[in-house]
XYZ file of C-alpha atoms in Angstrom:
145
model
C -53.504 41.935 17.065
C -50.030 40.295 15.461
C -47.260 42.438 14.978
C -44.725 41.797 11.890
C -41.437 43.737 11.434
C -40.921 44.140 7.892
C -37.300 44.070 7.807
C -34.211 42.483 7.527
C -32.262 44.910 10.304
C -30.640 43.454 12.954
C -30.937 47.132 14.565
C -34.533 47.305 13.801
C -35.069 44.024 15.385
C -32.968 45.178 18.608
C -35.145 48.618 18.926
C -38.726 46.438 18.729
C -37.452 43.959 21.587
C -36.598 46.746 23.784
C -40.462 47.239 23.677
C -40.891 43.417 25.492
C -44.015 42.634 23.161
C -44.113 39.602 20.865
C -43.663 40.200 17.019
C -42.352 38.103 13.967
C -39.927 39.511 11.866
C -40.230 38.747 8.025
C -37.845 40.187 5.522
C -39.357 41.763 2.353
C -38.110 41.660 -1.091
C -37.924 44.898 -2.354
C -36.251 46.608 -4.757
C -34.354 49.637 -2.957
C -32.750 51.394 -5.740
C -34.127 55.276 -6.116
C -36.497 56.100 -9.080
C -35.496 59.104 -11.119
C -35.735 62.127 -9.713
C -36.848 60.906 -6.609
C -35.725 62.432 -3.800
C -34.443 61.112 -0.276
C -37.226 62.154 1.800
C -40.150 60.311 -1.055
C -37.470 57.389 -1.364
C -37.718 56.657 2.495
C -41.389 56.975 2.340
C -42.530 54.672 -0.437
C -39.936 52.029 0.721
C -41.469 51.744 4.210
C -44.717 51.621 2.679
C -43.897 49.241 0.185
C -41.924 47.017 2.670
C -45.169 46.937 5.208
C -47.847 46.178 2.255
C -45.740 43.468 0.685
C -45.379 41.946 4.059
C -49.164 42.650 5.249
C -51.007 40.818 2.006
C -52.988 37.726 2.948
C -52.342 38.337 6.953
C -55.449 39.417 8.317
C -55.468 40.772 11.968
C -51.906 41.944 11.708
C -49.898 45.318 12.347
C -47.134 45.159 9.948
C -44.264 48.163 10.660
C -42.140 49.114 7.592
C -39.116 51.285 7.744
C -35.822 52.571 5.820
C -33.483 54.910 6.021
C -30.911 56.929 3.769
C -28.159 59.181 4.797
C -27.539 62.330 2.332
C -24.071 63.833 2.123
C -23.053 66.695 -0.347
C -26.435 66.220 -1.864
C -26.006 63.003 -2.691
C -27.561 59.659 -0.779
C -24.844 57.357 0.282
C -25.421 53.593 0.013
C -24.951 50.686 1.910
C -21.178 50.185 1.863
C -21.774 46.150 1.233
C -17.786 46.138 2.403
C -14.857 47.056 4.926
C -13.097 49.317 2.511
C -16.314 51.096 1.352
C -17.182 51.997 4.852
C -14.011 52.984 5.587
C -14.311 55.511 2.662
C -17.619 56.449 3.350
C -16.736 57.242 7.414
C -13.147 59.069 6.530
C -15.635 61.501 4.321
C -18.269 62.045 6.862
C -15.537 62.549 9.400
C -15.992 65.978 11.275
C -18.630 66.575 8.666
C -22.995 66.796 8.998
C -25.251 64.329 7.335
C -29.028 64.214 6.692
C -30.476 61.018 7.621
C -34.017 60.247 6.461
C -35.875 57.868 8.526
C -39.233 56.735 7.016
C -41.904 54.736 8.944
C -45.154 52.945 7.974
C -47.748 51.108 9.736
C -50.109 48.782 7.958
C -53.344 47.499 9.589
C -54.239 44.595 7.775
C -57.834 44.289 9.008
C -58.926 48.247 7.924
C -56.175 48.691 5.470
C -54.881 51.905 6.650
C -51.604 53.012 6.227
C -49.985 55.362 8.484
C -46.905 56.684 7.639
C -43.710 59.486 8.432
C -40.688 60.660 7.249
C -38.015 61.919 9.721
C -35.061 64.265 8.834
C -32.443 64.505 10.722
C -28.783 65.990 10.920
C -25.754 64.306 12.504
C -22.693 65.742 12.941
C -19.641 63.608 12.708
C -16.523 64.127 15.547
C -13.301 64.171 13.616
C -12.717 60.093 13.306
C -9.156 58.519 13.441
C -8.529 55.410 11.636
C -8.187 53.699 14.637
C -11.538 54.737 15.651
C -13.093 54.052 12.664
C -11.365 50.362 12.263
C -12.390 49.641 15.841
C -16.064 50.966 15.153
C -16.154 48.219 11.676
C -14.772 45.599 13.820
C -17.765 45.780 16.440
C -20.608 46.983 14.013
C -19.680 45.563 10.537
C -22.390 47.666 8.953
C -22.268 46.303 5.422
C -25.440 45.138 4.465
């Protein structure tokens, strides 16, 4: 079967590349805004499934992987920074503190219509970061989108 990664994330592409199996990347156009009352786990589950299903339509003989991730800090979802200044602010805020990450993963088999999905929460505790460390990281990784 053909394998498609339904993602625009360079990091997810890099992870799948490590398996040394052929795959195609197609970025799905999905509104990633949380719905009213939607908790982080439900959000990443819904988005990972929607991304995979959107790309799966009309592609027989294909396995489609969809994924999404959100960070939660102080009870609120932390969105993508989209700018250097916002990224600095987010990293300063997380410095020395714990953040919970929720990762959703979905696999759609277009021949059977079967959808397998999972949400995995994990806690990350940031070490105390200096401004120099934050700037160095942001120059190298540029995690703005």
